[in-house]
mmCIF file of C-alpha atoms and ligand atoms in Angstrom:
data_model
loop_
_atom_site.group_PDB
_atom_site.id
_atom_site.type_symbol
_atom_site.label_atom_id
_atom_site.label_comp_id
_atom_site.label_asym_id
_atom_site.label_seq_id
_atom_site.Cartn_x
_atom_site.Cartn_y
_atom_site.Cartn_z
ATOM 1 C CA MET A 1 26.995 -40.876 -6.181
ATOM 2 C CA THR A 2 24.777 -43.917 -5.624
ATOM 3 C CA ALA A 3 23.281 -45.649 -2.780
ATOM 4 C CA ALA A 4 20.939 -48.146 -1.672
ATOM 5 C CA PRO A 5 17.518 -47.265 -3.397
ATOM 6 C CA PRO A 6 15.692 -45.129 -0.903
ATOM 7 C CA ARG A 7 12.033 -46.109 -0.004
ATOM 8 C CA ARG A 8 10.831 -43.273 2.059
ATOM 9 C CA ILE A 9 11.076 -39.600 0.323
ATOM 10 C CA GLY A 10 10.540 -36.253 1.390
ATOM 11 C CA LEU A 11 9.498 -34.235 -1.364
ATOM 12 C CA LEU A 12 9.508 -30.093 -1.162
ATOM 13 C CA THR A 13 8.731 -27.086 -2.997
ATOM 14 C CA GLY A 14 11.388 -23.834 -2.116
ATOM 15 C CA GLY A 15 11.860 -20.492 -3.398
ATOM 16 C CA GLY A 16 9.270 -18.061 -5.025
ATOM 17 C CA ASP A 17 5.767 -20.198 -6.501
ATOM 18 C CA CYS A 18 5.728 -21.034 -10.374
ATOM 19 C CA PRO A 19 3.097 -22.379 -12.841
ATOM 20 C CA GLY A 20 4.073 -26.098 -12.893
ATOM 21 C CA LEU A 21 4.876 -27.250 -9.444
ATOM 22 C CA ASN A 22 1.984 -29.189 -8.720
ATOM 23 C CA ALA A 23 2.456 -31.102 -12.220
ATOM 24 C CA VAL A 24 5.862 -32.100 -10.882
ATOM 25 C CA ILE A 25 4.492 -33.214 -7.298
ATOM 26 C CA ARG A 26 1.786 -35.054 -9.253
ATOM 27 C CA GLY A 27 4.509 -36.449 -11.401
ATOM 28 C CA PHE A 28 6.592 -37.688 -8.718
ATOM 29 C CA THR A 29 4.106 -39.050 -6.375
ATOM 30 C CA ARG A 30 2.726 -41.158 -9.013
ATOM 31 C CA THR A 31 6.015 -42.513 -10.144
ATOM 32 C CA ALA A 32 7.722 -43.091 -6.810
ATOM 33 C CA ARG A 33 4.845 -44.516 -5.445
ATOM 34 C CA GLY A 34 3.096 -46.404 -8.210
ATOM 35 C CA ARG A 35 6.040 -47.569 -10.252
ATOM 36 C CA TRP A 36 8.506 -47.905 -7.208
ATOM 37 C CA GLY A 37 6.600 -48.335 -4.437
ATOM 38 C CA ALA A 38 7.981 -45.878 -2.066
ATOM 39 C CA THR A 39 6.596 -43.702 0.345
ATOM 40 C CA VAL A 40 5.860 -39.826 -0.324
ATOM 41 C CA VAL A 41 6.312 -37.500 2.516
ATOM 42 C CA GLY A 42 5.281 -33.898 1.087
ATOM 43 C CA ILE A 43 6.832 -31.325 3.339
ATOM 44 C CA GLU A 44 4.957 -28.078 3.768
ATOM 45 C CA ASP A 45 6.610 -24.545 2.786
ATOM 46 C CA GLY A 46 9.958 -25.501 1.431
ATOM 47 C CA PHE A 47 12.444 -26.100 4.028
ATOM 48 C CA GLU A 48 10.960 -23.835 6.775
ATOM 49 C CA GLY A 49 8.411 -27.069 7.103
ATOM 50 C CA LEU A 50 11.368 -29.211 7.612
ATOM 51 C CA TYR A 51 12.478 -26.996 10.060
ATOM 52 C CA GLU A 52 9.168 -27.137 12.135
ATOM 53 C CA GLY A 53 8.540 -31.023 10.977
ATOM 54 C CA ARG A 54 5.247 -30.327 9.447
ATOM 55 C CA MET A 55 5.153 -33.137 6.309
ATOM 56 C CA ARG A 56 2.156 -35.570 5.768
ATOM 57 C CA GLU A 57 2.588 -38.714 3.273
ATOM 58 C CA LEU A 58 0.842 -38.284 0.018
ATOM 59 C CA ASP A 59 -0.561 -40.939 -1.810
ATOM 60 C CA TYR A 60 -1.574 -41.767 -5.375
ATOM 61 C CA ASN A 61 -4.587 -40.522 -5.688
ATOM 62 C CA GLU A 62 -4.101 -37.272 -3.898
ATOM 63 C CA VAL A 63 -2.491 -35.494 -6.522
ATOM 64 C CA ALA A 64 -5.124 -36.301 -8.699
ATOM 65 C CA GLY A 65 -6.452 -33.555 -11.043
ATOM 66 C CA LEU A 66 -3.184 -31.257 -10.358
ATOM 67 C CA VAL A 67 -1.438 -31.434 -13.864
ATOM 68 C CA GLY A 68 -3.017 -27.886 -14.511
ATOM 69 C CA GLU A 69 -3.304 -26.105 -11.373
ATOM 70 C CA GLY A 70 -0.760 -23.047 -10.425
ATOM 71 C CA GLY A 71 0.776 -22.826 -7.362
ATOM 72 C CA THR A 72 2.060 -25.470 -5.142
ATOM 73 C CA MET A 73 -0.477 -27.918 -2.826
ATOM 74 C CA LEU A 74 2.788 -28.129 -0.267
ATOM 75 C CA GLY A 75 3.158 -24.388 -0.001
ATOM 76 C CA THR A 76 6.617 -22.653 -0.553
ATOM 77 C CA THR A 77 8.731 -19.887 1.189
ATOM 78 C CA ASN A 78 11.914 -17.966 -0.104
ATOM 79 C CA LYS A 79 13.081 -17.587 3.700
ATOM 80 C CA GLY A 80 14.121 -20.744 4.330
ATOM 81 C CA ASP A 81 17.910 -21.017 3.788
ATOM 82 C CA PRO A 82 18.860 -23.533 6.640
ATOM 83 C CA TRP A 83 21.966 -21.558 7.243
ATOM 84 C CA HIS A 84 20.367 -18.403 7.068
ATOM 85 C CA PHE A 85 17.266 -19.165 9.035
ATOM 86 C CA PRO A 86 15.239 -15.890 10.110
ATOM 87 C CA LEU A 87 14.008 -17.044 13.909
ATOM 88 C CA ARG A 88 12.387 -14.506 16.155
ATOM 89 C CA GLY A 89 13.523 -14.223 19.719
ATOM 90 C CA ALA A 90 12.527 -13.740 22.598
ATOM 91 C CA ASP A 91 12.209 -9.857 22.407
ATOM 92 C CA GLY A 92 10.583 -10.452 18.957
ATOM 93 C CA ALA A 93 13.353 -9.234 16.791
ATOM 94 C CA ILE A 94 14.150 -11.398 13.719
ATOM 95 C CA GLU A 95 17.945 -13.673 14.017
ATOM 96 C CA ILE A 96 19.310 -15.202 11.266
ATOM 97 C CA ARG A 97 20.984 -18.516 12.810
ATOM 98 C CA ASP A 98 22.417 -22.008 11.466
ATOM 99 C CA VAL A 99 19.502 -24.380 11.700
ATOM 100 C CA SER A 100 20.894 -27.043 9.387
ATOM 101 C CA ALA A 101 21.836 -29.410 12.380
ATOM 102 C CA ARG A 102 18.145 -29.325 13.356
ATOM 103 C CA MET A 103 16.896 -29.715 10.015
ATOM 104 C CA LEU A 104 19.055 -32.828 9.266
ATOM 105 C CA GLU A 105 18.140 -33.985 12.769
ATOM 106 C CA ARG A 106 14.217 -33.628 11.497
ATOM 107 C CA VAL A 107 15.050 -35.621 8.131
ATOM 108 C CA ARG A 108 16.476 -38.466 9.955
ATOM 109 C CA GLU A 109 13.346 -38.028 12.898
ATOM 110 C CA ALA A 110 10.868 -38.319 9.726
ATOM 111 C CA GLY A 111 13.247 -41.628 8.770
ATOM 112 C CA LEU A 112 13.226 -39.807 5.138
ATOM 113 C CA ASP A 113 15.874 -41.535 2.719
ATOM 114 C CA ALA A 114 16.530 -39.247 0.397
ATOM 115 C CA LEU A 115 15.018 -35.400 -0.302
ATOM 116 C CA VAL A 116 13.799 -34.032 -3.559
ATOM 117 C CA VAL A 117 13.800 -30.124 -3.972
ATOM 118 C CA VAL A 118 11.845 -28.629 -6.500
ATOM 119 C CA GLY A 119 13.202 -25.257 -6.131
ATOM 120 C CA GLY A 120 15.271 -22.478 -8.391
ATOM 121 C CA ASP A 121 19.123 -21.060 -8.130
ATOM 122 C CA GLY A 122 18.482 -20.353 -4.281
ATOM 123 C CA SER A 123 17.265 -23.577 -3.647
ATOM 124 C CA MET A 124 19.547 -25.617 -5.584
ATOM 125 C CA HIS A 125 22.472 -24.251 -3.788
ATOM 126 C CA ILE A 126 20.687 -25.464 -0.332
ATOM 127 C CA ALA A 127 19.968 -28.650 -2.159
ATOM 128 C CA ASP A 128 23.990 -29.031 -2.868
ATOM 129 C CA ARG A 129 24.858 -28.041 0.640
ATOM 130 C CA PHE A 130 22.293 -30.757 2.220
ATOM 131 C CA ALA A 131 23.653 -33.147 0.381
ATOM 132 C CA GLY A 132 27.491 -32.804 1.426
ATOM 133 C CA LEU A 133 25.727 -33.028 4.932
ATOM 134 C CA GLY A 134 25.003 -36.716 3.414
ATOM 135 C CA VAL A 135 21.279 -36.858 2.937
ATOM 136 C CA PRO A 136 21.025 -37.887 -0.899
ATOM 137 C CA VAL A 137 19.077 -35.193 -2.765
ATOM 138 C CA VAL A 138 17.976 -34.761 -5.919
ATOM 139 C CA GLY A 139 17.070 -31.483 -7.407
ATOM 140 C CA VAL A 140 14.334 -30.361 -9.743
ATOM 141 C CA PRO A 141 14.141 -27.248 -11.738
ATOM 142 C CA LYS A 142 11.859 -24.399 -11.537
ATOM 143 C CA THR A 143 11.886 -20.735 -12.070
ATOM 144 C CA ILE A 144 10.031 -18.661 -14.196
ATOM 145 C CA ASP A 145 13.366 -16.805 -14.404
ATOM 146 C CA ASN A 146 14.746 -19.188 -16.440
ATOM 147 C CA ASP A 147 18.021 -18.468 -15.022
ATOM 148 C CA LEU A 148 19.472 -22.247 -13.971
ATOM 149 C CA SER A 149 22.848 -23.351 -16.138
ATOM 150 C CA ALA A 150 22.828 -27.102 -16.921
ATOM 151 C CA THR A 151 19.285 -27.275 -17.925
ATOM 152 C CA TYR A 152 17.669 -25.800 -21.418
ATOM 153 C CA THR A 153 15.115 -24.144 -19.702
ATOM 154 C CA THR A 154 13.325 -24.810 -16.751
ATOM 155 C CA PHE A 155 9.141 -25.169 -16.505
ATOM 156 C CA GLY A 156 7.009 -21.949 -15.566
ATOM 157 C CA PHE A 157 9.241 -19.903 -18.171
ATOM 158 C CA ASP A 158 7.246 -20.852 -20.869
ATOM 159 C CA THR A 159 3.987 -19.668 -18.906
ATOM 160 C CA ALA A 160 5.675 -16.282 -17.818
ATOM 161 C CA VAL A 161 6.544 -15.472 -21.293
ATOM 162 C CA SER A 162 3.077 -16.718 -22.472
ATOM 163 C CA ILE A 163 1.616 -13.786 -19.929
ATOM 164 C CA VAL A 164 4.201 -11.224 -20.904
ATOM 165 C CA SER A 165 3.233 -11.477 -24.520
ATOM 166 C CA GLU A 166 -0.745 -11.243 -23.947
ATOM 167 C CA ALA A 167 -0.504 -8.298 -21.771
ATOM 168 C CA ILE A 168 2.039 -6.341 -24.307
ATOM 169 C CA ASP A 169 -0.705 -7.118 -26.705
ATOM 170 C CA ARG A 170 -3.407 -5.746 -24.422
ATOM 171 C CA LEU A 171 -0.993 -3.004 -23.868
ATOM 172 C CA THR A 172 -0.494 -2.275 -27.677
ATOM 173 C CA THR A 173 -4.098 -1.548 -28.962
ATOM 174 C CA THR A 174 -4.456 1.033 -26.037
ATOM 175 C CA ALA A 175 -1.072 2.904 -26.554
ATOM 176 C CA SER A 176 -2.095 3.019 -29.989
ATOM 177 C CA SER A 177 -5.718 4.270 -29.809
ATOM 178 C CA HIS A 178 -4.150 6.960 -27.148
ATOM 179 C CA HIS A 179 -0.789 7.652 -29.121
ATOM 180 C CA ARG A 180 0.886 6.795 -25.750
ATOM 181 C CA VAL A 181 4.360 5.226 -24.773
ATOM 182 C CA MET A 182 3.754 2.012 -22.622
ATOM 183 C CA VAL A 183 6.267 0.652 -20.387
ATOM 184 C CA ILE A 184 5.503 -2.690 -19.150
ATOM 185 C CA GLU A 185 8.259 -4.105 -16.546
ATOM 186 C CA VAL A 186 8.800 -7.765 -16.171
ATOM 187 C CA MET A 187 10.243 -10.123 -13.727
ATOM 188 C CA GLY A 188 13.612 -12.360 -14.020
ATOM 189 C CA ARG A 189 15.925 -10.880 -11.417
ATOM 190 C CA TYR A 190 19.617 -10.507 -12.997
ATOM 191 C CA ALA A 191 18.432 -12.096 -16.052
ATOM 192 C CA GLY A 192 16.776 -10.605 -18.977
ATOM 193 C CA TRP A 193 15.098 -13.983 -20.413
ATOM 194 C CA ILE A 194 11.436 -13.360 -19.579
ATOM 195 C CA ALA A 195 11.730 -9.621 -20.656
ATOM 196 C CA LEU A 196 13.504 -10.730 -24.033
ATOM 197 C CA ALA A 197 11.554 -13.882 -24.874
ATOM 198 C CA GLY A 198 7.912 -11.700 -23.678
ATOM 199 C CA GLY A 199 9.122 -8.746 -25.404
ATOM 200 C CA MET A 200 9.816 -10.760 -28.913
ATOM 201 C CA ALA A 201 6.105 -12.554 -28.725
ATOM 202 C CA GLY A 202 4.866 -9.311 -27.919
ATOM 203 C CA GLY A 203 6.396 -7.115 -30.619
ATOM 204 C CA ALA A 204 8.083 -4.787 -27.975
ATOM 205 C CA ASP A 205 9.895 -1.815 -29.987
ATOM 206 C CA THR A 206 12.506 -1.771 -27.163
ATOM 207 C CA ILE A 207 13.383 -4.517 -25.174
ATOM 208 C CA LEU A 208 15.733 -3.434 -22.123
ATOM 209 C CA ILE A 209 17.653 -6.011 -20.020
ATOM 210 C CA PRO A 210 20.376 -6.419 -17.541
ATOM 211 C CA GLU A 211 22.951 -7.721 -19.647
ATOM 212 C CA ILE A 212 23.151 -5.378 -22.696
ATOM 213 C CA PRO A 213 23.609 -1.875 -20.959
ATOM 214 C CA PHE A 214 21.142 0.464 -22.176
ATOM 215 C CA ARG A 215 21.674 4.395 -22.668
ATOM 216 C CA TRP A 216 18.693 6.912 -22.740
ATOM 217 C CA ASP A 217 19.661 8.869 -25.392
ATOM 218 C CA ALA A 218 19.014 5.493 -27.567
ATOM 219 C CA VAL A 219 15.854 4.282 -25.633
ATOM 220 C CA CYS A 220 14.207 7.979 -26.422
ATOM 221 C CA ARG A 221 15.656 8.847 -29.722
ATOM 222 C CA HIS A 222 14.050 5.454 -31.130
ATOM 223 C CA VAL A 223 10.728 6.626 -29.461
ATOM 224 C CA ARG A 224 10.675 10.105 -30.727
ATOM 225 C CA HIS A 225 11.493 8.406 -34.250
ATOM 226 C CA ARG A 226 8.452 6.034 -34.459
ATOM 227 C CA ALA A 227 6.363 9.205 -33.661
ATOM 228 C CA MET A 228 8.048 10.885 -36.377
ATOM 229 C CA ARG A 229 7.196 8.764 -38.625
ATOM 230 C CA GLY A 230 3.610 8.502 -38.084
ATOM 231 C CA ARG A 231 4.119 5.460 -35.472
ATOM 232 C CA ARG A 232 2.561 7.405 -32.841
ATOM 233 C CA PHE A 233 3.074 4.987 -29.697
ATOM 234 C CA SER A 234 5.754 2.688 -28.327
ATOM 235 C CA ILE A 235 5.867 -0.398 -26.291
ATOM 236 C CA VAL A 236 9.175 -0.744 -23.934
ATOM 237 C CA CYS A 237 9.529 -3.795 -22.366
ATOM 238 C CA VAL A 238 11.696 -3.742 -19.430
ATOM 239 C CA ALA A 239 13.476 -6.405 -17.257
ATOM 240 C CA GLU A 240 13.163 -5.372 -13.599
ATOM 241 C CA GLY A 241 16.864 -6.345 -13.238
ATOM 242 C CA ALA A 242 18.219 -3.960 -16.030
ATOM 243 C CA LYS A 243 21.005 -1.561 -14.904
ATOM 244 C CA LEU A 244 20.165 2.067 -15.268
ATOM 245 C CA PRO A 245 22.808 4.055 -16.937
ATOM 246 C CA GLU A 246 23.584 5.800 -13.866
ATOM 247 C CA GLY A 247 24.680 2.289 -12.809
ATOM 248 C CA GLY A 248 22.942 -0.423 -10.895
ATOM 249 C CA GLU A 249 19.340 -1.598 -10.503
ATOM 250 C CA VAL A 250 16.519 -0.471 -9.214
ATOM 251 C CA VAL A 251 15.754 -2.110 -5.621
ATOM 252 C CA GLN A 252 12.235 -1.840 -4.142
ATOM 253 C CA ALA A 253 13.059 -3.213 -0.628
ATOM 254 C CA ILE A 254 15.518 -4.896 1.338
ATOM 255 C CA ASP A 255 14.417 -8.197 3.066
ATOM 256 C CA THR A 256 17.380 -9.366 5.264
ATOM 257 C CA ARG A 257 15.245 -12.673 5.944
ATOM 258 C CA ARG A 258 16.334 -13.844 2.566
ATOM 259 C CA THR A 259 19.630 -15.080 1.348
ATOM 260 C CA ASP A 260 19.538 -12.410 -1.373
ATOM 261 C CA ALA A 261 17.979 -9.620 0.264
ATOM 262 C CA ARG A 262 17.493 -6.908 -2.579
ATOM 263 C CA GLN A 263 13.669 -7.170 -3.973
ATOM 264 C CA LEU A 264 14.027 -5.811 -7.324
ATOM 265 C CA GLY A 265 11.809 -3.494 -8.661
ATOM 266 C CA GLY A 266 10.341 0.176 -10.130
ATOM 267 C CA ILE A 267 12.943 0.759 -12.888
ATOM 268 C CA GLY A 268 9.676 0.710 -15.042
ATOM 269 C CA ALA A 269 8.498 3.984 -13.521
ATOM 270 C CA VAL A 270 11.984 5.661 -13.889
ATOM 271 C CA VAL A 271 11.916 4.542 -17.667
ATOM 272 C CA ALA A 272 8.529 6.016 -18.067
ATOM 273 C CA ARG A 273 9.635 9.194 -16.060
ATOM 274 C CA ARG A 274 12.551 9.624 -18.500
ATOM 275 C CA ILE A 275 11.014 8.974 -21.774
ATOM 276 C CA GLU A 276 7.976 11.425 -20.999
ATOM 277 C CA ALA A 277 10.538 14.018 -19.944
ATOM 278 C CA GLN A 278 12.969 13.826 -22.894
ATOM 279 C CA THR A 279 10.444 12.633 -25.832
ATOM 280 C CA GLY A 280 7.268 14.948 -24.428
ATOM 281 C CA LEU A 281 5.127 11.735 -25.203
ATOM 282 C CA GLU A 282 2.829 10.617 -22.777
ATOM 283 C CA THR A 283 3.689 7.540 -21.207
ATOM 284 C CA ARG A 284 2.190 5.105 -18.919
ATOM 285 C CA VAL A 285 3.726 2.323 -16.817
ATOM 286 C CA THR A 286 2.563 -1.192 -16.309
ATOM 287 C CA VAL A 287 4.367 -3.236 -13.402
ATOM 288 C CA LEU A 288 2.931 -7.280 -14.555
ATOM 289 C CA GLY A 289 4.562 -8.705 -10.955
ATOM 290 C CA HIS A 290 3.300 -11.535 -10.323
ATOM 291 C CA LEU A 291 0.722 -12.004 -12.562
ATOM 292 C CA GLN A 292 3.556 -13.486 -14.164
ATOM 293 C CA ARG A 293 3.537 -16.297 -11.610
ATOM 294 C CA GLY A 294 0.209 -17.144 -11.087
ATOM 295 C CA GLY A 295 -2.393 -19.091 -12.388
ATOM 296 C CA THR A 296 -1.904 -22.160 -15.107
ATOM 297 C CA PRO A 297 0.871 -23.795 -16.559
ATOM 298 C CA THR A 298 0.673 -23.499 -20.401
ATOM 299 C CA ALA A 299 0.900 -27.152 -22.105
ATOM 300 C CA TYR A 300 4.083 -27.036 -22.832
ATOM 301 C CA ASP A 301 5.300 -25.899 -18.811
ATOM 302 C CA ARG A 302 2.873 -28.974 -17.854
ATOM 303 C CA ILE A 303 4.517 -31.508 -19.754
ATOM 304 C CA LEU A 304 7.987 -30.521 -18.872
ATOM 305 C CA ALA A 305 6.739 -30.599 -15.277
ATOM 306 C CA THR A 306 5.568 -33.848 -15.388
ATOM 307 C CA ARG A 307 8.490 -35.048 -17.471
ATOM 308 C CA PHE A 308 10.790 -33.898 -14.462
ATOM 309 C CA GLY A 309 8.374 -35.336 -11.871
ATOM 310 C CA VAL A 310 9.028 -38.473 -12.973
ATOM 311 C CA ALA A 311 12.980 -38.506 -13.686
ATOM 312 C CA ALA A 312 13.287 -36.857 -9.817
ATOM 313 C CA ALA A 313 11.198 -40.111 -8.698
ATOM 314 C CA GLN A 314 13.506 -42.427 -10.820
ATOM 315 C CA ALA A 315 16.563 -40.847 -10.107
ATOM 316 C CA ALA A 316 15.520 -40.675 -6.122
ATOM 317 C CA CYS A 317 14.019 -44.231 -6.347
ATOM 318 C CA ARG A 318 17.403 -45.393 -7.953
ATOM 319 C CA GLY A 319 19.621 -43.866 -5.100
ATOM 320 C CA ALA A 320 21.042 -41.092 -6.813
ATOM 321 C CA SER A 321 21.925 -37.979 -4.742
ATOM 322 C CA GLY A 322 23.496 -34.384 -5.627
ATOM 323 C CA VAL A 323 21.943 -34.038 -9.025
ATOM 324 C CA MET A 324 19.355 -32.282 -11.088
ATOM 325 C CA VAL A 325 16.800 -33.313 -13.539
ATOM 326 C CA ALA A 326 17.677 -31.111 -16.641
ATOM 327 C CA LEU A 327 16.233 -30.896 -20.443
ATOM 328 C CA ARG A 328 19.092 -31.562 -22.672
ATOM 329 C CA GLY A 329 17.593 -31.047 -26.374
ATOM 330 C CA THR A 330 14.709 -33.129 -26.231
ATOM 331 C CA ASP A 331 15.920 -35.751 -23.378
ATOM 332 C CA ILE A 332 15.707 -35.455 -19.315
ATOM 333 C CA VAL A 333 18.696 -35.956 -18.229
ATOM 334 C CA THR A 334 20.309 -35.777 -14.671
ATOM 335 C CA VAL A 335 23.452 -33.380 -14.083
ATOM 336 C CA PRO A 336 25.538 -32.234 -10.920
ATOM 337 C CA ILE A 337 23.599 -29.972 -8.855
ATOM 338 C CA ALA A 338 26.953 -28.633 -8.549
ATOM 339 C CA GLU A 339 26.670 -27.623 -12.284
ATOM 340 C CA ALA A 340 23.635 -26.064 -12.028
ATOM 341 C CA ILE A 341 24.510 -23.403 -9.669
ATOM 342 C CA ALA A 342 28.374 -22.758 -11.087
ATOM 343 C CA SER A 343 26.975 -19.612 -12.590
ATOM 344 C CA LEU A 344 23.507 -17.847 -12.956
ATOM 345 C CA ARG A 345 22.485 -18.103 -16.757
ATOM 346 C CA THR A 346 22.008 -14.834 -18.256
ATOM 347 C CA VAL A 347 21.403 -14.159 -21.831
ATOM 348 C CA PRO A 348 24.344 -13.509 -23.740
ATOM 349 C CA PRO A 349 24.642 -10.407 -25.472
ATOM 350 C CA GLY A 350 24.528 -12.531 -28.910
ATOM 351 C CA HIS A 351 22.186 -14.765 -28.113
ATOM 352 C CA PRO A 352 20.452 -16.052 -31.047
ATOM 353 C CA LEU A 353 16.964 -14.454 -29.561
ATOM 354 C CA VAL A 354 18.885 -10.945 -29.209
ATOM 355 C CA GLU A 355 20.207 -11.082 -32.981
ATOM 356 C CA ALA A 356 16.496 -12.482 -34.422
ATOM 357 C CA ALA A 357 15.106 -9.755 -32.677
ATOM 358 C CA ARG A 358 17.669 -6.821 -33.919
ATOM 359 C CA ALA A 359 16.932 -8.312 -37.143
ATOM 360 C CA VAL A 360 13.178 -7.451 -37.153
ATOM 361 C CA GLY A 361 13.684 -4.080 -35.961
ATOM 362 C CA THR A 362 13.934 -4.505 -32.470
ATOM 363 C CA ARG A 363 15.954 -1.984 -30.073
ATOM 364 C CA PHE A 364 17.989 -2.500 -26.965
ATOM 365 C CA GLY A 365 18.654 1.200 -26.036
ATOM 366 C CA ASP A 366 22.605 0.512 -27.072
ATOM 367 C CA GLU A 367 22.519 1.607 -30.965
ATOM 368 C CA PRO A 368 24.668 4.318 -31.349
ATOM 369 C CA VAL A 369 23.212 7.639 -31.852
ATOM 370 C CA PRO A 370 24.524 10.388 -34.023
ATOM 371 C CA PRO A 371 26.798 13.184 -33.102
ATOM 372 C CA GLY A 372 24.641 16.084 -31.823
ATOM 373 C CA GLU A 373 21.683 13.917 -31.654
ATOM 374 C CA GLU A 374 22.885 12.475 -28.390
ATOM 375 C CA THR A 375 20.782 14.552 -25.981
ATOM 376 C CA ALA A 376 18.062 15.463 -28.081
ATOM 377 C CA GLY A 377 16.087 13.089 -26.580
HETATM 378 O O1 LIG B 401 12.667 -15.950 -8.940
HETATM 379 C C1 LIG B 401 11.360 -15.410 -9.279
HETATM 380 C C2 LIG B 401 10.639 -13.783 -9.058
HETATM 381 O O2 LIG B 401 9.626 -13.979 -9.519
HETATM 382 C C3 LIG B 401 11.539 -13.141 -9.669
HETATM 383 O O3 LIG B 401 11.663 -12.506 -10.940
HETATM 384 C C4 LIG B 401 11.459 -11.868 -8.735
HETATM 385 O O4 LIG B 401 12.425 -10.882 -8.740
HETATM 386 C C5 LIG B 401 11.236 -12.488 -7.318
HETATM 387 O O5 LIG B 401 10.798 -13.850 -7.907
HETATM 388 C C6 LIG B 401 10.052 -11.604 -6.595
HETATM 389 O O6 LIG B 401 10.154 -12.394 -5.450
HETATM 390 P P1 LIG B 401 8.874 -12.129 -4.496
HETATM 391 O O7 LIG B 401 7.670 -13.022 -4.718
HETATM 392 O O8 LIG B 401 9.208 -12.637 -3.105
HETATM 393 O O9 LIG B 401 8.548 -10.811 -4.562
#
């Protein structure tokens, strides 16, 4: 759908932060202002800032030097869903309310002709609903999880994978010195992309992801067999969203202020305890956590984020709405936001990366175990 070119465009970053957000802000602001003469209004802290009317104009020079900076100069929140918005009542208790009408008013009051939403799966759902209210919206896909459909990849993912890879390199030398098993738990929510790519890059011996159900006997047998062959250490890279053989993910906390209240985390410790108990080998766990999201983006992510920012400015200034910029092959295109949120992009179990990892001997904990060895550990 196209409309009259917008002259005053609101820009916000939503959801968890991610390396490359600032490069998008720079690319967007410089293109929209410098090339199209549009006014860019930066909205603070995502949809929360929109609700509270916290916004300010961004000029060309203000975004200088941002290409390699981590985080987001605008701030962000993952508790700003307009249709599931936490508000503190008079009694101090949190109530979940629909404040979409108020947010729409804020857009009108600020004179915004369009809204550009830089976010992941949750933010794209919100962007799509907002477009339905009649506000021209352009989405920019960000997430370290790489779980958005309709784009080959998202910026932030490459940085997260590099951090996992480096962490595994470091864990491998200490694991090898002490003849230990090291379990590393990585992020990714319900998708195993970070564990798969980071585990492969770091040479993990076993990778456990949500998309490939694993069994304890297969995991422990591989660790034990390596030890018997003289490889007295093992590296197990586990995605936070991997499902236990007994069923379900390990949930660290519940936060009802978020649309998805489940905060994943803790599976690394469960896996480590089980391996130690079943193999007798000393096992340690490292939870990489937010290190995967902080700090400077890789060169690949800086370039992708810049291209996304430029393309989003062009789309918004041309009057596009209900679309998200996306990477297809080597081209940046626009796709309907609806396409991006139709389904979560998870790892197909027969994906070429999985096949390549198996070819070099990496295990996924689903390998057959010979009869009689099922419970031997
Ligand atoms: O979506 C990005 C992500 O880092 C996930 O990988 C992780 O499950 C989640 O966000 C963590 O969220 P929070 O920063 O709120 O703990």
